[in-house]
Each structure stands twice: as structure tokens, then as C-alpha cells.
XYZ file of C-alpha atoms in Angstrom:
594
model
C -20.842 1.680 12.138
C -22.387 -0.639 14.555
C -25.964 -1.521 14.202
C -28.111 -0.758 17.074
C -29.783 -3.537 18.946
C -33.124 -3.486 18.252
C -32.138 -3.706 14.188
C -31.639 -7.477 14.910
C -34.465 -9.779 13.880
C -34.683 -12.795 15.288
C -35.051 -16.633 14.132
C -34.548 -20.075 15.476
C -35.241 -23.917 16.329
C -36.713 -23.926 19.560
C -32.807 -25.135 21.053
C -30.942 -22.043 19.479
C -31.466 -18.971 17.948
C -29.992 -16.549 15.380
C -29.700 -12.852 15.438
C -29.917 -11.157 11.785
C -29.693 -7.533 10.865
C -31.825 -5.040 8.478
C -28.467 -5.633 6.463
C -29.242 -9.513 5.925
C -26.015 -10.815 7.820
C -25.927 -13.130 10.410
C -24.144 -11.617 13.333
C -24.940 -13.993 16.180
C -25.705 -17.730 16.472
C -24.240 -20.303 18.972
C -24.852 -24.093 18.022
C -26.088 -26.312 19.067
C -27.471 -24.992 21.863
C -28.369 -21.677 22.907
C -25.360 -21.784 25.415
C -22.610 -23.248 23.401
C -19.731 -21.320 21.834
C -20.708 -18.495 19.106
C -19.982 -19.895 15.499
C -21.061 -16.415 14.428
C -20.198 -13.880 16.969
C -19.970 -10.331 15.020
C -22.369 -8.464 17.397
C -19.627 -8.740 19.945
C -16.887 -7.759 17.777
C -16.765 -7.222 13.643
C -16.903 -9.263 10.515
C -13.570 -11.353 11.287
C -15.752 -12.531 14.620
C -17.858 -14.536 12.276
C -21.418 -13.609 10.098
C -23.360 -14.894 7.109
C -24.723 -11.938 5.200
C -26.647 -12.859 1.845
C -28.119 -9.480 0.193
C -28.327 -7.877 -3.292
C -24.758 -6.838 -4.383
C -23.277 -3.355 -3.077
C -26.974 -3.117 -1.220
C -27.207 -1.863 2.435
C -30.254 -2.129 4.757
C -33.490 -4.168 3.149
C -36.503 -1.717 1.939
C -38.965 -3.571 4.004
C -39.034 -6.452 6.326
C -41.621 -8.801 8.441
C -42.342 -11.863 9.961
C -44.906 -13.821 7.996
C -47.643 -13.607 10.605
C -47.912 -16.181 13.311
C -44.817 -17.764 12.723
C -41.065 -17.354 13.297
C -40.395 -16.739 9.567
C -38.255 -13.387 8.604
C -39.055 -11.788 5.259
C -36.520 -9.182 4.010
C -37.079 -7.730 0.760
C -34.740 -4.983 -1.417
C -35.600 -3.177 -3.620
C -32.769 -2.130 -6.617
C -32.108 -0.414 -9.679
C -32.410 -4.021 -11.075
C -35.313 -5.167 -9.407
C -36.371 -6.550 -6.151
C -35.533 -9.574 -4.550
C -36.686 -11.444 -1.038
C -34.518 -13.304 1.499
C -36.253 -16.096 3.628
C -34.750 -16.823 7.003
C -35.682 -19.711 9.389
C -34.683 -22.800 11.329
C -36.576 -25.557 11.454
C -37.531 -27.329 14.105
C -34.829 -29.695 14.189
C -34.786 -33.422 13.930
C -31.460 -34.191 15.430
C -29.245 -31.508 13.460
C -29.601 -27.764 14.024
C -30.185 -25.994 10.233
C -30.573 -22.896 8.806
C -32.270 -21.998 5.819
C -32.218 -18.989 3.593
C -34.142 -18.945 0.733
C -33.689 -16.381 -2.059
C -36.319 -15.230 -4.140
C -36.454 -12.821 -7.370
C -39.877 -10.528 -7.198
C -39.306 -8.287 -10.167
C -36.366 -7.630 -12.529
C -32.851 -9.364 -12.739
C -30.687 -8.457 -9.402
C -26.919 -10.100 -8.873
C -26.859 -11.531 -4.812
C -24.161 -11.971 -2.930
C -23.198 -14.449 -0.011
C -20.211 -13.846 2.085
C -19.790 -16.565 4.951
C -17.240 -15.984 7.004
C -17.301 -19.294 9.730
C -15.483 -18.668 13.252
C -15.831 -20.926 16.117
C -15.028 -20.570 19.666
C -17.174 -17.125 19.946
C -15.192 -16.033 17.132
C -11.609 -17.167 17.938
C -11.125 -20.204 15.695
C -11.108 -20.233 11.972
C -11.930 -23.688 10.551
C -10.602 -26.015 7.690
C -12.830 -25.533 4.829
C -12.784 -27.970 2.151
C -15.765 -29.298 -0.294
C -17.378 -32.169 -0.530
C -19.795 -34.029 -2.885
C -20.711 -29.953 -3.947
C -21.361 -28.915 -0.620
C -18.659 -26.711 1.219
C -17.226 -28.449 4.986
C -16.265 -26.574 7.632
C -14.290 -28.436 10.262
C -12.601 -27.267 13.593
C -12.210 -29.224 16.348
C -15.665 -30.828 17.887
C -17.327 -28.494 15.284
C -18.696 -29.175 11.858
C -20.719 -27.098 9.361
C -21.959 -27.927 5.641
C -23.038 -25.482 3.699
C -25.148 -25.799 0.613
C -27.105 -24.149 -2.178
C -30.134 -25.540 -4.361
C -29.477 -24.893 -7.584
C -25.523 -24.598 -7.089
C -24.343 -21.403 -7.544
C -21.074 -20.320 -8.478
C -18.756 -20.311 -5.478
C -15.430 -19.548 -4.207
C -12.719 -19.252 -0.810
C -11.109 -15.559 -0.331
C -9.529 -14.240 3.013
C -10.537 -17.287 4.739
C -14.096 -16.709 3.828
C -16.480 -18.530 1.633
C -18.242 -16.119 -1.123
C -21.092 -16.859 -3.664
C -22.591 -14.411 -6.248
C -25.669 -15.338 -8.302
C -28.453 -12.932 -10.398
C -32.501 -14.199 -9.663
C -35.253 -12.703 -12.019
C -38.962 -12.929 -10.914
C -40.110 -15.891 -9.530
C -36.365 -17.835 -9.489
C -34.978 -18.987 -6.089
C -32.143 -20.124 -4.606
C -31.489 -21.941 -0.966
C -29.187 -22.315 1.290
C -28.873 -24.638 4.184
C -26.347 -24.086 6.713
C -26.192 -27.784 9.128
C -24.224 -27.715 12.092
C -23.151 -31.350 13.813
C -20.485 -32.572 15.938
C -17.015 -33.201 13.885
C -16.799 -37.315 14.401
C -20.348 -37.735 13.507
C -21.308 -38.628 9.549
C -23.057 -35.529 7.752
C -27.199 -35.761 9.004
C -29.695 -36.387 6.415
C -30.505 -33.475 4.103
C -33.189 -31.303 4.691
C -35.698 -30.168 2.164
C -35.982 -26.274 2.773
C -39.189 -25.818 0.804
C -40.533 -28.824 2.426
C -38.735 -27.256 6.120
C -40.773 -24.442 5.567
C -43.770 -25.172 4.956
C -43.683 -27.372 7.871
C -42.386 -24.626 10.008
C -45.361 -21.740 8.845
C -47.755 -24.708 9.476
C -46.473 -25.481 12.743
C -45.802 -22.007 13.958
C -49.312 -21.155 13.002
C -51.302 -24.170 14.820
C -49.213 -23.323 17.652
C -50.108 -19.222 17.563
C -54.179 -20.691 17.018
C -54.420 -21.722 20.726
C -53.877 -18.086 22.456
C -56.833 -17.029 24.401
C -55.992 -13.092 24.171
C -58.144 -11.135 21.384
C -57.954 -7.495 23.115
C -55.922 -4.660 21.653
C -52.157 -5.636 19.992
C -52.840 -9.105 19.263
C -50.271 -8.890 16.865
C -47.809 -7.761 19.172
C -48.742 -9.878 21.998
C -48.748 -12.595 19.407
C -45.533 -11.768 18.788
C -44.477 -11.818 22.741
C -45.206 -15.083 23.180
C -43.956 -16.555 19.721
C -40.293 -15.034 21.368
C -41.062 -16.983 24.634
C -41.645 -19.896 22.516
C -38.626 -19.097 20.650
C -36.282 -18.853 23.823
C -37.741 -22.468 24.810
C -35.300 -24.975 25.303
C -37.819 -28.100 23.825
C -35.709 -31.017 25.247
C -36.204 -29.631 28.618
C -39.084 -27.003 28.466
C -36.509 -24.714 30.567
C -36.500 -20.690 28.805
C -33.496 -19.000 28.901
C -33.617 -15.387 29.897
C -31.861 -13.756 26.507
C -30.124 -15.431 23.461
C -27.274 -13.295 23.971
C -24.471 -12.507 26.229
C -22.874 -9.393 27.391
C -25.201 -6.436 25.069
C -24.360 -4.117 27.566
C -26.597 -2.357 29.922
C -24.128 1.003 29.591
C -22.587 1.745 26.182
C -18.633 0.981 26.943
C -19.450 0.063 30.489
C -18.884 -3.135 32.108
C -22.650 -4.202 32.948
C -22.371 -6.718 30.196
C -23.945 -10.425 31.598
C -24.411 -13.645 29.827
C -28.453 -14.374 29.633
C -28.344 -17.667 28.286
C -29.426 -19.333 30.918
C -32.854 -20.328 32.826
C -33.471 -17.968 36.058
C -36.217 -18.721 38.177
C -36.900 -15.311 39.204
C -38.805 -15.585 35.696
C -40.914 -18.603 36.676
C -44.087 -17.526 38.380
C -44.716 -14.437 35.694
C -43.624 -17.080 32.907
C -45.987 -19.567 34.016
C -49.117 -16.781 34.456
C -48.436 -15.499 30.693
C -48.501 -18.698 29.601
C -51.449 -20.014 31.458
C -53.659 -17.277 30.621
C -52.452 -17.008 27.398
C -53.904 -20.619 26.729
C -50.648 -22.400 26.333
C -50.702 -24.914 29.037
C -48.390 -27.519 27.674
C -45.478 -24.855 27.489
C -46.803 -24.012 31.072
C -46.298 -27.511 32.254
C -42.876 -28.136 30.380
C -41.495 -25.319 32.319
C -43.437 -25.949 35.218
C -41.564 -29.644 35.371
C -37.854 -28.169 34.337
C -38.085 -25.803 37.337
C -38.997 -29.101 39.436
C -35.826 -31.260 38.020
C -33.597 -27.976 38.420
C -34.917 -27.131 42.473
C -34.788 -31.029 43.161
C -32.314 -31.838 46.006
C -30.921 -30.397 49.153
C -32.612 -26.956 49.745
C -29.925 -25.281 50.712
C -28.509 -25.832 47.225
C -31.008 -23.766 45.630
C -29.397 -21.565 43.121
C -31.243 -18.564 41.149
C -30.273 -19.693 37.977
C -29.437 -23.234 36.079
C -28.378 -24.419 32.682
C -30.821 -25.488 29.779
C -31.308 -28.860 31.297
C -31.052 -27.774 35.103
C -26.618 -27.877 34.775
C -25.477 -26.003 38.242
C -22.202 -25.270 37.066
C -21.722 -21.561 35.521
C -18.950 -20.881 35.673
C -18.137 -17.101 34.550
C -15.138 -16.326 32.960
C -14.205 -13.217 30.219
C -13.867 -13.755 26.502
C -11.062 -11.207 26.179
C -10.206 -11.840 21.884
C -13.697 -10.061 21.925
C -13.721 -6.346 22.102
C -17.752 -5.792 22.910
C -20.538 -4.354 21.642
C -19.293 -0.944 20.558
C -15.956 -1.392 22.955
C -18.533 -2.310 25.868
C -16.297 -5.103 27.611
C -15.812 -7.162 29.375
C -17.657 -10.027 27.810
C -18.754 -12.857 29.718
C -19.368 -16.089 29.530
C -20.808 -17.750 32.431
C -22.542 -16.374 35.158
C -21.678 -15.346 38.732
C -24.335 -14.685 40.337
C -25.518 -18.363 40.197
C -23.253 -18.261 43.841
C -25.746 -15.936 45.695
C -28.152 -16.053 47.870
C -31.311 -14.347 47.218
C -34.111 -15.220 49.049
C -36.737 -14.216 46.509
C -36.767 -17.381 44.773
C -37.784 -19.543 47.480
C -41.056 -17.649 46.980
C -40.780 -17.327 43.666
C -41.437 -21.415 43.244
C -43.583 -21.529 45.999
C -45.663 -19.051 43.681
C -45.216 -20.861 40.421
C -45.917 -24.610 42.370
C -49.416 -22.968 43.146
C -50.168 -21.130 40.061
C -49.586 -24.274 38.715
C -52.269 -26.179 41.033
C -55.000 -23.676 40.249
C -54.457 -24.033 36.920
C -55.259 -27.475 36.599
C -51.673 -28.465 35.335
C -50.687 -32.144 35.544
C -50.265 -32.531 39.487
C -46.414 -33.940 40.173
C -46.589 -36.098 43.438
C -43.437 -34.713 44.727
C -43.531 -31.468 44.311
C -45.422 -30.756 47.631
C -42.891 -32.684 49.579
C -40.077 -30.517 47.936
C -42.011 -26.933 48.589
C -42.054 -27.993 52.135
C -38.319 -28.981 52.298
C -37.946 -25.245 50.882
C -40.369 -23.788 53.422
C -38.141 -25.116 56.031
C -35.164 -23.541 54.958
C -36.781 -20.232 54.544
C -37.894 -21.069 58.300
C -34.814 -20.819 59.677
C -33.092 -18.488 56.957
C -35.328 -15.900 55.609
C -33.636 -13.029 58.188
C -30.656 -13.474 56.564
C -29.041 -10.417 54.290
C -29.003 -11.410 50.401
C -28.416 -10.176 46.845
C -31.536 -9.297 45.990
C -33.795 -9.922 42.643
C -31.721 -7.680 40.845
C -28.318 -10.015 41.760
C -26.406 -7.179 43.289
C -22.890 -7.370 43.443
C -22.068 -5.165 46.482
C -22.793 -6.147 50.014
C -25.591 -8.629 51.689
C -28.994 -6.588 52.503
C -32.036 -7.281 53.958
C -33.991 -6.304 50.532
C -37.802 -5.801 51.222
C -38.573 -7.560 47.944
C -36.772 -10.968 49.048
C -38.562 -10.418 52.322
C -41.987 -9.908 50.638
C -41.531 -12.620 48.361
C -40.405 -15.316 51.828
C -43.849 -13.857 52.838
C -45.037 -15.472 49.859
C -43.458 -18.689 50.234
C -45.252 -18.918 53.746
C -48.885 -17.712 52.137
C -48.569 -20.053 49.278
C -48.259 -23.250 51.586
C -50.993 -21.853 53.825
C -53.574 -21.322 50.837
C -52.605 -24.868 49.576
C -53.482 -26.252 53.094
C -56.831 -24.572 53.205
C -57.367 -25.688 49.711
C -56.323 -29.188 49.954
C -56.732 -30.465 53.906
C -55.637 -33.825 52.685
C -51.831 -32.867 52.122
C -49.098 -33.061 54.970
C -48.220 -30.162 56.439
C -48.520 -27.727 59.829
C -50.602 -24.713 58.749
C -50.548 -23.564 62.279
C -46.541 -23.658 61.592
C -46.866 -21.544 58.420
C -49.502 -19.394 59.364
C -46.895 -18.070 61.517
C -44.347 -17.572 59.931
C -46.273 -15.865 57.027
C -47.482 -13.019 59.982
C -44.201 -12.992 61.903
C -42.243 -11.929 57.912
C -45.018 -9.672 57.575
C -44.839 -7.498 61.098
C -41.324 -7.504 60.140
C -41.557 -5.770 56.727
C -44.083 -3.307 57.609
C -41.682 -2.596 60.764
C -38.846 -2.618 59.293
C -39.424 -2.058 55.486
C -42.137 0.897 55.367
C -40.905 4.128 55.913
C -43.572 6.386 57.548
C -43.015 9.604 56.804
C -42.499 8.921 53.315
C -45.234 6.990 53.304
C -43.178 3.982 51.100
C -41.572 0.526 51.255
C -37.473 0.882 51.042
C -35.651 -0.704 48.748
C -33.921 -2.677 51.925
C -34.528 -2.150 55.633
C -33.124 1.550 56.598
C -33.170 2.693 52.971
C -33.616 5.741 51.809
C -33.751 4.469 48.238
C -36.611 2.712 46.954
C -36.833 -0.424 43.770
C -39.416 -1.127 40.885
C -39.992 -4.284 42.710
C -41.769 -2.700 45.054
C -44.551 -2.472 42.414
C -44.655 -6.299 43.226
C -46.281 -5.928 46.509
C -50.338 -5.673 45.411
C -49.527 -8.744 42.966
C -48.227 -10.731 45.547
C -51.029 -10.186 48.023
C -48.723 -8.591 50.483
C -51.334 -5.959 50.943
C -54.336 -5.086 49.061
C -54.096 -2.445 45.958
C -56.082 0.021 48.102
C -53.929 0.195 51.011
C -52.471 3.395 51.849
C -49.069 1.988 51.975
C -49.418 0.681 48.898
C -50.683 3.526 46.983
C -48.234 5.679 48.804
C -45.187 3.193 47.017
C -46.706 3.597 43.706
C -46.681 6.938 43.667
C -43.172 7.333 44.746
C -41.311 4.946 42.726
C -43.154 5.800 40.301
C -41.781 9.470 40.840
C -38.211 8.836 41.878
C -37.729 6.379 39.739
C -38.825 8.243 36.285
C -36.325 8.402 33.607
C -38.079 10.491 30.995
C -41.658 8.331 31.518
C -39.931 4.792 32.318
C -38.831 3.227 34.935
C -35.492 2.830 36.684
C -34.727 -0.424 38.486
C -33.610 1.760 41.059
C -30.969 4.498 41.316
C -27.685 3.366 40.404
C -26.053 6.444 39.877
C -24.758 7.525 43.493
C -25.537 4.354 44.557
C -23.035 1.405 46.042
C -25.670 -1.275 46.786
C -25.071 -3.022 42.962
C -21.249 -2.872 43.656
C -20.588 -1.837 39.888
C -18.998 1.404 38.422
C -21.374 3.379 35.886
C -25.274 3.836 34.883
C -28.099 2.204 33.293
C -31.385 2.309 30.693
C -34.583 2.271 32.294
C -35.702 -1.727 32.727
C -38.292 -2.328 30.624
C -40.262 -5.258 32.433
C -40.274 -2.250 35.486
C -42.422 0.092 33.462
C -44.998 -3.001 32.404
C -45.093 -3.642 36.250
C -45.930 -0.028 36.697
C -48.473 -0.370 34.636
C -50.028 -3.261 36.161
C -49.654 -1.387 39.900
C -51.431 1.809 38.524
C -54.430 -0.321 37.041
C -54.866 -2.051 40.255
C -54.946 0.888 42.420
C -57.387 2.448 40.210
C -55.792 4.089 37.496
C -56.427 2.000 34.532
C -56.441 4.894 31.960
C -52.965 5.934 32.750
C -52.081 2.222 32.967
C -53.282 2.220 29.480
C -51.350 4.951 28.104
C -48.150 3.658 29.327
C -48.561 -0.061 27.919
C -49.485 2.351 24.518
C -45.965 3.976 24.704
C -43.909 0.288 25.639
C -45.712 -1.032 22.768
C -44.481 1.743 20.748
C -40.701 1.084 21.927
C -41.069 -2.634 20.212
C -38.349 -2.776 17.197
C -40.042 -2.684 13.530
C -40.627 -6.755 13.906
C -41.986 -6.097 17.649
C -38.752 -7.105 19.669
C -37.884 -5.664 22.844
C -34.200 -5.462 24.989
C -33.779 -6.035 28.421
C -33.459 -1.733 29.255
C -34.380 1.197 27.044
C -32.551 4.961 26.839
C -35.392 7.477 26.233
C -32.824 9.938 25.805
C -30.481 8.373 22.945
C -34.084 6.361 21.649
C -32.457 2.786 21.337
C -32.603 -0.289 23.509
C -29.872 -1.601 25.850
C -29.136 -4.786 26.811
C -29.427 -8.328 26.024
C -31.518 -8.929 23.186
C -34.780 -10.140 22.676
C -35.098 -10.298 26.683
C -38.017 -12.884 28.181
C -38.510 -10.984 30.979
C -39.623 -7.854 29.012
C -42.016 -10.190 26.614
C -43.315 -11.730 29.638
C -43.910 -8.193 31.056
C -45.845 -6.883 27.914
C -47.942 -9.761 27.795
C -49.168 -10.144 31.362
C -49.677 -6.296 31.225
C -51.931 -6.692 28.008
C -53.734 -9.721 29.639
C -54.080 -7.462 32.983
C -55.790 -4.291 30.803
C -57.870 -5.734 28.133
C -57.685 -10.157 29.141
C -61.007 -11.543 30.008
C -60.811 -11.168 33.589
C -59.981 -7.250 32.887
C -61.536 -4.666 34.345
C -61.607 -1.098 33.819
């Protein structure tokens, strides 16, 4: 049977990331970065797509499992007829190669482990040469090669073009392996030591956890939020990629299946605030200056979405030897929708530039010159249709969200201008502009009887972004108009106590066939729009219930189905982490307010 999503655990090295199930195998891990091919790609297909399980022979799912706390360390433990035994999963934080490490450990008794490694690169499609070397095992396929290795040696052996070991551990005996990834022409990288590695990597993981600010209700899980957005960090760049997965689908067997393993900066200004008020300024600034490198140029080359190191080219195409997550194809590699045009983002930078200016952050001499080369092209563009923020694939709109957030763009430069007289810049010029886009929204975008903002001008159908507007400072939280949007997404968008993104079922705006979960970041935003019109104790009880909806080591997918309980999606999702932790920061941060 296929597992469900949220029974993946993740680990990884701050470049990559591995997906591992309650079953101890390894069903998803591209190296060496989080966008290159899958060497282990069994979550989008079976075995024969390529995992790594090591667990205690003819066992199924682990008794018990954790994270040791503050730190990106999986403990999985069995218990047997035997005995018990405990499997240690990490990756260091690499040096130049990418490793993984799994440590086996005997807690009571005498239990027999297996390993069954089954290596397939090219997101499952190419088998390598295996051959050993010097007592290690080499796996070699074109630009790809992997050594594998175990401390003691254990006894070892090639079957059905997989690699299987079987050892027994009594109490307090262990065994390692290290699986190293490099490129094919290169000579093997030094050895790591994976006691040493982890040590080093609770120690690190654990000074790094030290510096958050929050101490309110679900530290742990907050905790665990942010070690996730620390874990979907790209460190050579400081850019965060959205998911490490691609195509989880948003439909069981449907065909809303995207590859998330890129850097979007629809994410950056509610990235940058969790971070910042979290206490973790240096992340805060490293993404801060990859969203500068990535928006540098001509602004009407903005995209919504760039590669790890600010790449521009996404190409999308379908991996069709794949069948999908439980038959739920196509899958994709690549992304499409780094084509449109969505006007959202314009503000979306303008937002994160000035976040980042009241914060204190390192200032960047250019980047005022480049907000006002995007200012300008939202000047003479922002009445154009667009996608939207949720990258619709049907026709051009005039989304009130994209709107709003153009609005932003304007108010941004305007409160830097008041702020800081010294900088370049016609106020008068942007002053305008910020009223002008607002007359137009309320105009155009509000509908009266209703008393709610449309999902796009002329709509009857209304979006979770709309919860956006009192954050941005469109209008105040006690506006009528506002409070009046609240309560109706908020009731037409309710899917058994969580929110849609909006309607899709009936619905041609997204272009696509089928349904959805409920998005989860939509129900933290909900949250954060009932505490700021008042309603903090029903804020409160919602944020109770999303924490509850957290996987066993406090994960969360991009969607959730209340009504078949399991989460949808790609998988662990930023955006959701970054919505539980601004939420918690919102209710019970410093600044909160009841």
C-alpha cells in the first residue's frame, strides 16, 4: 500500500533533503541539490524507482519515532520479539560532498537488521554499475557516483540489481552507514566520521535553535517550523525552495501535481517576517540578498519564481517512466508558471525590501535604485490582467489580490520616502499612484451588497487572499469592508473548519480539470484576520486545531482533506511552516495582544 504523506520524516544538509518513512526506507532524495534528478524516487512510483530502507528483519512500521530536540536528527526505534534496536538518520552539513548517515544501534536484546539499497538515477530511470572498491560498494552511472559504506563491515551482497546487507546488534553495538554522493570524474571525497558528523550536527542544530525569540505556547512545534525553513535553505545562496518534492498531488489521481523545488517570491515578505521576529536575522538577510541577485536586471523580466541560485530557466517537462503518487500523474519536472505575469510580486519585494529596512538588516546600496526601476513598471502596467498568486492556468484577470498587493508596491516606496527624505525618488509621483490603485479596488473590487472584496473585478467568487488585505494596510482591521470579507470567505470558503483557496469545483478561472484539499497556509491567514478584527479567542482555537494536523514529528503538506484526515500535496511545504509560525508569533509573540 502506499504510505500517506505526512508518514515521511524529514532530514537533510541544508542543499538537499531526504524523505524517510515510519518503515525506515528512503523513498525520496535528489543529489546534489534539492533540484537535481531523484537518485531515490519511490514516493513517485515503487521500490524499482529507487529507496534505502534499513529496519529490523521482516519488521514493518518503527514503534516510536522523534527528532532529537532542536536539531534535524530522526530517531526511529523497533521494538521485536528479539529486542529493540534504533536507527539514526541525518546529513551533515556538508563540506563539499553531500552524505548520509545512518547509524544503527542495539537497545536491548539481539535483533538481525536488514539493508536493502536499491540505487536508481535519473528520478528513477537509470540503474547504475555497481562494483566494490577498497570494501566500500561504487555506484556509477553517467555524471553520477555513490559509495556506500558500513563501520564495522557487515556482511554484504548484489541481488536483482540491488545491494543487500543483514547484520544482528545486541545492546549498546552499532553499526553506520554512509551513503556519499559526487560527480562520476571526480576522485572519491574524504571520508566522513559519522559519530564525529553527528555530534557536530546536534551541536550545530542546537546553537542555531538557541537564538529564537518565541517562548509562547508550541515552542516545540514552532521550533520545529523554523528548523524545516532552515532545512529547505539553499546555504550557498540563502534562496528557500518552496517544497523538497515534486508533483505530491493536490487531488489523489488528478493532475494538480507541480514541482516545488524551486524559490518563489510570493514567499519572501512572510519568509522574511518569520524569520525576523523569530530572531534569525542572518537567515533573514541571506534570503533577503538571494531575492536581490534573482530580481536584478530589466524589470520587465521579473519572473515569480527562480532556481536555487536565481537560474531563470524552468523549463517544465513530464517524467512519464513515473506513474505518480498513487497513479496521480502527470509528474513534472520544471515549472510553467515561471512564464506568467502576476503582478503580486512586484509588491511582494517592495514589501520584503522594507521589512528588511525596519529591521535593521545590512542596508544593500542598490536595492533602492532597483525597487524604483520596479515601481516604474508597475506604473505603467499594474491595470493589466494576470495569473494571480495562486498561478492560475486559465485566462488573464484583474485579481484584487495582485491589485492590492501593486497598492503595496506604491505604499512601500512612499513610507520609505517619509522615512528616509535623503533617498531619490518622487513621493508626490507615488503617492499617486498608491490612491489612484486604491479608488480602483474599492470601485472595482468590493462588491456592495455582499459587503466583500471579489476574488477578481466582477466576481462573484471570492479567495483566501483576501484575508491579506488588513496585513497589508490596505484598510484597517476595523473597517467594515474588511470585517465584512472575513466573514464571508471565511464562510464560503469552509471545507469542514479550513480553508479553501477558493472554489475550484465549478470553477474555470485555474484552467485545470478536478478538486482540491483545503490550503493550509489559508487557514493560518484566517487566523491571523480573525485576531486582528477582534476575535483572538477563535483565532486561537483554530491555530489549536492546525497545530493538531502537524504529522507525529510536526510536519505539515502544502493542503489538508478533513474528510479522508491526511495531507495533500507537496511535502514538508514552506509556505505552511511560514504560516504556523507567523500565526503563533501574531497570538502569543511579544508584540501580541489579546
Amino acid at each position: 500500500m502506499p504510505r500517506p504523506i505526512e508518514d515521511l520524516a524529514l532530514i537533510g544538509d541544508l542543499q538537499t533533503a531526504a524523505l524517510i518513512g515510519s518503515d525506515g526506507s528512503l523513498d525520496w532524495l535528489c543529489l546534489p541539490r534539492f533540484d537535481s534528478a531523484a537518485c531515490f524516487a519511490a514516493l513517485l512510483g515503487d521500490e524499482e524507482n529507487g529507496h534505502w530502507r534499513i529496519a529490523p528483519k521482516d519488521a514493518n512500521a518503527c514503534t516510536r519515532r522523534a527528532y532529537r530536540p532542536d536539531s534535524l536528527v530522526l530517531d526511529s526505534e523497533w521494538d521485536t520479539e528479539d529486542g529493540s534496536v534504533r536507527v539514526t538518520d541525518f546529513m551533515p552539513q556538508r563540506d563539499r560532498a553531500p552524505d548520509v548517515v545512518r547509524i544503527v544501534e542495539g537497545l536491548s536484546g539481539r535483533v538481525t537488521v536488514r539493508s536493502t539499497l536499491r540505487l536508481r538515477f535519473d528520478y528513477g530511470s537509470v540503474v547504475p554499475w555497481m562494483r566494490q572498491v577498497d570494501g566500500h560498494r561504487v555506484a556509477v552511472a553517467g555524471p553520477d557516483s555513490i559509495w556506500l559504506r558500513s563501520e564495522p563491515a557487515v556482511h554484504t551482497w548484489g541481488h536483482a540489481y540491488g545491494t543487500h546487507s543483514e547484520f544482528t546488534v545486541e545492546e549498546g553495538e552499532k553499526v553506520a552507514f554512509v551513503l556519499t554522493w559526487h560527480p562520476s570524474h571526480e576522485p572519491r571525497p574524504a571520508l566522513v566520521d559519522p559519530y564525529e558528523a553527528l555530534e557536530h550536527s546536534l551541536v550545530d542544530w542546537r546553537a542555531w535553535t538557541a537564538r529564537c525569540h518565541y517562548e509562547g505556547p508550541h515552542r516545540d512545534t514552532v521550533i520545529r517550523s523554523l528548523i524545516t525553513l532552515k532545512a529547505l535553505t539553499y546555504a550557498p545562496t540563502g534562496g528557500i525552495v518552496a517544497a523538497p518534492t515534486t508533483s505530491l498531488p493536490e487531488e489523489i489521481g488528478g493532475v494538480r501535481n507541480w514541482d516545488y523545488r524551486y524559490c518563489w517570491l510570493r514567499d519572501s515578505t512572510l519568509t522574511l517576517n518569520a524569520l525576523v521576529a523569530a530572531g534569525f536575522l542572518e537567515e533573514a538577510e541571506a534570503w533577503r540578498d538571494w531575492l536581490l541577485r534573482a530580481v536584478a536586471g530589466n524589470a520587465d523580466d521579473l519572473q515569480i519564481v527562480y532556481g536555487l541560485a536565481g537560474e531563470r530557466r524552468l523549463p517544465e517537462y513530464e517524467v512519464d517512466w513515473l506513474p505518480g503518487y498513487e497513479g496521480s500523474r502527470p509528474v513534472h519536472v520544471g515549472n510553467g508558471a515561471v512564464d506568467q505575469l502576476q503582478l503580486d510580486v512586484y509588491g511582494e519585494v517592495a514589501d520584503s525590501l522594507y521589512l528588511a529596512r525596519k529591521a535593521g538588516l545590512h542596508s544593500r546600496p542598490h536595492a533602492w535604485n532597483l525597487q524604483l526601476s520596479l515601481l516604474q513598471f508597475l506604473r505603467e502596467n499594474w491595470r493589466a490582467p494576470d495569473k494571480g498568486l495562486w498561478e492560475m492556468r486559465g485566462p488573464d484577470r484583474h485579481f484584487v489580490h495582485s491589485k492590492v498587493m501593486a497598492w503595496v508596491a506604491a505604499d512601500r516606496a512612499v513610507r520609505t520616502l517619509e522615512e528616509q527624505p535623503d533617498l531619490r525618488g518622487d513621493i508626490e509621483c507615488w503617492r499617486e499612484l498608491r490612491d489612484e490603485i486604491h479608488r480602483e479596488v474599492c470601485e472595482r473590487g468590493y462588491d456592495a451588497e455582499r459587503n466583500t472584496f471579489t476574488q477578481y473585478y466582477g466576481s462573484t467568487e471570492l479567495d483566501a487572499s483576501l484575508l491579506l488585505i488588513p496585513r497589508t494596510g490596505f484598510l484597517p482591521p476595523d473597517d467594515p469592508r474588511v470585517i465584512g470579507t472575513v466573514d464571508a470567505v471565511r464562510a464560503e470558503l469552509d471545507h469542514h473548519g479550513l480553508m479553501l483557496r477558493y472554489t475550484s469545483a465549478g470553477n474555470t478561472v485555474d484552467g485545470l480539470p478536478g478538486e482540491e484539499g483545503t490550503f493550509l497556509v489559508c487557514s493560518f491567514w484566517l487566523a491571523d484576520a480573525l485576531h486582528m478584527t477582534g476575535r483572538t479567542k477563535e483565532a486561537r482555537e483554530l491555530f489549536e486545531r492546525l497545530v493538531g494536523l502537524c504529522n507525529d514529528v510536526g510536519l505539515l503538506a502544502e493542503e489538508y482533506d478533513p474528510v479522508s484526515d491526511r495531507q495533500l500535496g507537496n511535502y514538508p511545504q514552506a509556505f505552511s511552516h511560514i504560516g504556523l509560525v507567523n500565526t503563533a508569533l501574531a497570538l502569543y509573540g511579544a508584540d501580541a495582544r489579546d
